[in-house]
Amino acid sequence: MASVLQLPIIDLSSQDRASVALSIHEACLDYGFFYLINHGVEDELLERVFDESRKFFSLPIEEKMKLARKEHRGYTALYAEKLDPTASTDIGDAKESYYIGPLAGNATENDLNQWPSGELLPSWRATMESFYKQALRVGRQIISLLALALNLDENFFEKIGAFSKPSDFLRLLHYPGDLRSLDEEILGASAHSDWGMITLLVTNGIPGLQICKEKSDHPQVWEDVAHIDKAFVVNVGDLMERWTNCLFRSTLHRVIPVGEERYSVAFFLHPSDECVVECLPSCCSESSPPRYPPISSMDYLKERVRLAYKDGFA
């Protein structure tokens, strides 16, 4: 049985930004994960997001497949994705999901998102758009604190173009609760690290999330992440790890089936497509040269999507 991990708790309402940045620095060094409380996203909105998510995933598969993933937006069915491409099983991950990409900011922008019928789910789009905007606000606050944690100007990532054209994605996830009896080898989400800058996660309280702090260890040691009501679980993504030359860790994690239906909502902060991710000068030296070559955000993310999905970047 896995031990329960005690992750650091970060209070976003604190006025002492230097102290908060230091706490985030320590959390990213030691775990790559932390809890975020007092983030300003209303409890009532979180409840509506989960309620609308349940309504969508309860629709007949024929209705859901009308919104099948295109341009990395829309519905992904059970077993369509395998986050660990090295896993020996041919079976994909036991979850279904729905992606919502950047919202159109003005009348001249194309909204590539797919939205369920307003007749079927009249409050769905407005609820998700509202949550997207609030999660983006929280995410940008964390990125600013991460910059301070790295002894950079708090607007550093904005100044280098990381936010010039938003590429952030909201993902609704549903893990059915009746899979343990089918195959103990099936995972809700196979072992993976996230791809972008940071991820914000909130769940309906059902356990299953585990992290492996030392991904190179064999055998891998997995620890449970406990639920804190209304808190976000925040984790560092691969591109932030590359920026920091592995100072901040993009930690391996997975979701195991626990015999109960599980819902979660993840918000992925990605740099703009053309943003070049290269080692920060403060994170390398003669004795610790850059571990990764520069790469554009788009090139990195396209390759990760290609490996995770049978149909590639669609």
XYZ file of C-alpha atoms in Angstrom:
314
model
C 0.000 0.000 0.000
C 1.403 3.402 -1.005
C 2.284 5.949 1.675
C 0.476 9.288 1.728
C 2.637 12.220 0.708
C 2.527 15.468 2.685
C 2.914 18.135 0.014
C 3.640 21.793 0.862
C 0.625 24.110 1.103
C 0.903 27.511 -0.598
C -1.519 30.291 0.387
C -2.071 32.515 -2.647
C -3.804 35.179 -0.535
C -0.617 35.944 1.428
C 0.658 39.498 1.000
C 4.244 38.392 1.627
C 5.167 37.554 -1.970
C 8.830 36.991 -1.176
C 7.953 34.379 1.430
C 5.442 32.700 -0.900
C 8.017 32.631 -3.721
C 10.551 31.012 -1.380
C 8.020 28.359 -0.343
C 7.217 27.649 -4.013
C 10.956 27.406 -4.759
C 11.378 24.773 -2.057
C 8.285 22.859 -3.186
C 9.470 22.788 -6.810
C 12.945 21.631 -5.751
C 11.729 18.869 -3.466
C 8.500 17.636 -5.058
C 7.522 19.493 -8.227
C 4.035 19.511 -6.643
C 2.224 21.636 -4.068
C -1.281 22.459 -2.851
C -2.687 25.919 -3.548
C -5.296 27.362 -1.180
C -7.153 30.698 -1.088
C -6.791 30.952 -4.843
C -9.899 33.047 -5.367
C -11.896 30.626 -7.530
C -15.353 30.527 -5.981
C -16.588 27.280 -4.403
C -19.902 27.700 -6.223
C -18.142 27.847 -9.590
C -16.131 24.698 -8.823
C -19.347 22.902 -7.925
C -20.979 23.993 -11.184
C -17.959 22.855 -13.202
C -18.160 19.366 -11.744
C -21.936 19.269 -12.144
C -21.724 20.255 -15.827
C -18.841 17.825 -16.379
C -20.926 14.937 -14.985
C -23.816 15.908 -17.237
C -21.621 15.791 -20.334
C -19.935 12.480 -19.553
C -23.352 10.967 -18.760
C -24.510 11.568 -22.340
C -24.762 8.597 -24.719
C -21.481 7.835 -26.477
C -23.111 8.753 -29.804
C -23.695 12.295 -28.554
C -20.199 12.622 -27.161
C -18.572 11.346 -30.355
C -20.263 14.152 -32.305
C -17.672 16.324 -30.544
C -14.688 14.021 -31.116
C -11.326 15.728 -30.723
C -10.241 18.029 -33.548
C -7.471 20.626 -33.345
C -6.829 19.169 -29.893
C -10.261 20.312 -28.732
C -13.290 18.217 -27.885
C -14.004 14.712 -26.666
C -11.549 11.846 -26.227
C -13.078 8.422 -25.566
C -12.001 5.727 -23.131
C -8.661 4.067 -24.004
C -7.919 6.523 -26.857
C -4.898 7.992 -25.080
C -1.865 6.345 -23.491
C 0.223 8.858 -21.574
C 3.028 6.357 -21.038
C 4.045 5.265 -24.565
C 6.599 2.844 -23.087
C 3.962 0.857 -21.170
C 3.888 -2.804 -22.153
C 0.106 -2.999 -22.426
C -1.658 -2.186 -25.693
C -4.654 -0.851 -23.779
C -4.966 2.914 -23.489
C -5.713 4.824 -20.308
C -9.085 4.199 -18.658
C -10.490 7.696 -18.809
C -12.532 9.901 -21.076
C -11.888 13.589 -21.379
C -12.834 16.872 -22.982
C -10.394 19.587 -24.082
C -11.171 23.308 -24.235
C -8.503 25.522 -25.768
C -7.911 29.274 -25.761
C -11.078 31.339 -25.852
C -11.636 33.746 -28.736
C -10.775 37.187 -27.387
C -12.456 39.270 -30.064
C -14.688 39.034 -33.112
C -11.755 38.582 -35.516
C -10.412 35.464 -33.807
C -11.622 32.003 -34.718
C -12.949 29.938 -31.836
C -11.615 26.454 -32.558
C -13.361 25.009 -29.535
C -16.243 22.588 -29.842
C -19.220 23.146 -27.567
C -22.048 20.760 -26.629
C -25.503 21.661 -27.853
C -27.126 24.451 -25.886
C -30.358 22.491 -26.023
C -28.758 19.514 -24.252
C -26.548 21.445 -21.839
C -27.684 25.084 -21.700
C -25.260 26.229 -18.959
C -22.244 24.185 -20.033
C -20.333 26.653 -22.213
C -20.764 29.668 -19.926
C -19.642 27.633 -16.909
C -16.507 26.343 -18.631
C -15.591 29.729 -20.073
C -15.920 31.302 -16.639
C -13.725 28.647 -15.034
C -11.163 28.874 -17.862
C -10.743 32.612 -17.262
C -10.400 32.214 -13.503
C -7.945 29.316 -13.781
C -5.873 31.354 -16.246
C -5.778 34.249 -13.778
C -4.571 31.941 -11.001
C -2.032 30.281 -13.273
C -0.525 33.614 -14.329
C -0.174 34.563 -10.653
C 1.748 31.355 -9.988
C 4.007 31.907 -13.013
C 4.819 35.364 -11.654
C 5.726 33.821 -8.294
C 7.814 31.155 -10.031
C 9.784 33.937 -11.721
C 10.447 35.524 -8.332
C 11.425 32.104 -6.992
C 14.089 31.967 -9.721
C 15.372 35.461 -8.824
C 13.903 36.874 -12.029
C 11.664 39.857 -12.629
C 8.098 38.838 -11.813
C 7.077 39.614 -15.409
C 9.996 37.698 -16.931
C 7.956 35.039 -18.722
C 5.573 37.617 -20.116
C 8.506 39.696 -21.413
C 10.057 36.764 -23.305
C 6.778 36.098 -25.127
C 5.481 33.112 -23.188
C 1.989 34.656 -23.140
C 1.985 36.546 -26.454
C -0.538 34.138 -27.966
C -2.366 32.031 -25.365
C -1.987 28.268 -25.720
C -3.543 27.159 -22.429
C -5.938 24.216 -22.238
C -8.684 23.174 -19.857
C -9.332 19.445 -19.626
C -12.301 17.731 -18.010
C -11.607 14.131 -16.992
C -13.839 11.221 -16.041
C -12.498 7.938 -14.668
C -15.202 5.216 -14.556
C -15.441 3.400 -11.272
C -15.987 -0.157 -12.468
C -12.606 -1.055 -13.984
C -10.768 -2.845 -11.186
C -12.727 -6.025 -11.816
C -11.759 -5.976 -15.489
C -7.982 -5.817 -15.354
C -5.712 -4.822 -12.500
C -3.116 -3.607 -15.010
C -5.350 -0.867 -16.391
C -4.519 2.620 -15.154
C -6.753 5.658 -15.224
C -3.768 7.703 -16.363
C -0.512 5.884 -17.003
C 2.758 7.265 -15.652
C 3.665 10.605 -17.221
C 4.916 14.088 -16.627
C 2.918 17.076 -17.831
C 4.115 18.856 -20.925
C 3.846 22.593 -20.390
C 4.802 25.185 -17.756
C 2.525 24.251 -14.858
C -0.753 22.391 -14.312
C -3.590 23.230 -11.922
C -5.729 20.266 -10.852
C -8.901 20.015 -8.800
C -10.840 16.798 -8.146
C -14.158 15.623 -6.741
C -12.347 14.150 -3.729
C -11.959 10.568 -4.925
C -8.347 9.372 -4.459
C -6.145 7.807 -7.108
C -3.459 10.404 -7.870
C 0.056 9.177 -7.114
C 3.488 10.676 -7.702
C 6.953 9.190 -8.071
C 9.535 11.697 -6.891
C 12.505 9.820 -8.371
C 11.516 8.761 -11.883
C 14.865 7.094 -12.588
C 14.588 4.738 -9.613
C 13.831 1.063 -10.230
C 11.538 -0.112 -8.895
C 9.638 3.147 -8.857
C 8.184 4.219 -5.517
C 4.676 5.663 -5.762
C 3.054 7.804 -3.062
C -0.576 8.867 -2.740
C -1.547 12.530 -2.963
C -4.224 13.275 -0.370
C -7.235 15.424 -1.200
C -7.666 18.881 0.321
C -11.153 20.185 -0.296
C -11.312 23.082 -2.780
C -7.503 23.273 -3.055
C -5.703 23.074 -6.371
C -2.886 20.617 -6.778
C -0.192 22.418 -8.778
C 2.692 20.703 -10.540
C 5.661 21.736 -12.641
C 5.606 20.740 -16.331
C 8.375 19.613 -18.676
C 8.973 22.992 -20.281
C 9.497 24.673 -16.906
C 11.882 21.856 -16.019
C 13.804 22.561 -19.241
C 13.901 26.311 -18.519
C 15.368 25.613 -15.074
C 17.814 22.901 -16.231
C 16.012 20.354 -14.008
C 16.271 22.572 -10.926
C 12.468 22.511 -10.740
C 11.282 18.982 -11.309
C 8.532 17.820 -13.647
C 7.500 14.895 -11.503
C 6.184 11.597 -12.777
C 2.570 10.945 -11.748
C -0.333 8.646 -12.542
C -3.935 7.872 -11.599
C -4.791 4.392 -10.362
C -8.316 2.934 -10.298
C -9.837 2.811 -6.818
C -13.238 1.308 -7.618
C -15.057 4.648 -7.449
C -16.071 7.072 -10.153
C -13.581 9.958 -10.262
C -13.847 13.395 -11.846
C -11.083 15.937 -12.149
C -10.433 19.210 -13.930
C -6.947 20.128 -15.121
C -5.774 23.473 -16.457
C -2.519 23.373 -18.423
C -0.501 26.576 -18.819
C 1.574 26.324 -21.990
C 3.887 28.945 -23.474
C 2.905 30.524 -26.778
C 3.642 28.255 -29.734
C 6.627 30.245 -31.005
C 8.174 30.801 -27.577
C 11.662 29.254 -27.467
C 12.369 27.359 -24.267
C 16.061 27.351 -23.381
C 18.015 27.068 -20.171
C 17.861 30.200 -18.037
C 21.333 31.722 -17.535
C 20.878 31.561 -13.771
C 20.238 27.806 -13.948
C 23.441 26.707 -15.689
C 27.192 27.065 -15.244
C 30.448 25.489 -16.395
C 29.926 22.684 -13.923
C 26.219 22.391 -14.767
C 25.807 23.022 -18.511
C 22.369 23.057 -20.171
C 20.917 19.554 -20.327
C 18.551 20.284 -23.224
C 18.893 22.199 -26.492
C 16.534 25.126 -27.162
C 13.156 24.104 -28.559
C 9.964 25.930 -29.455
C 6.944 25.204 -27.326
C 4.970 24.047 -30.386
C 7.630 21.551 -31.504
C 7.882 20.013 -28.044
C 4.139 19.756 -27.492
C 3.426 18.339 -30.959
C 5.878 15.509 -30.364
C 4.379 14.697 -26.957
C 0.856 14.632 -28.424
C 2.033 12.406 -31.286
C 3.363 9.858 -28.819
C 0.261 9.913 -26.583
C -2.473 9.546 -29.211
C -2.998 6.919 -31.862
C -4.158 9.586 -34.305
C -1.345 12.037 -33.533
C -1.862 15.787 -33.431
C -5.504 16.082 -34.388
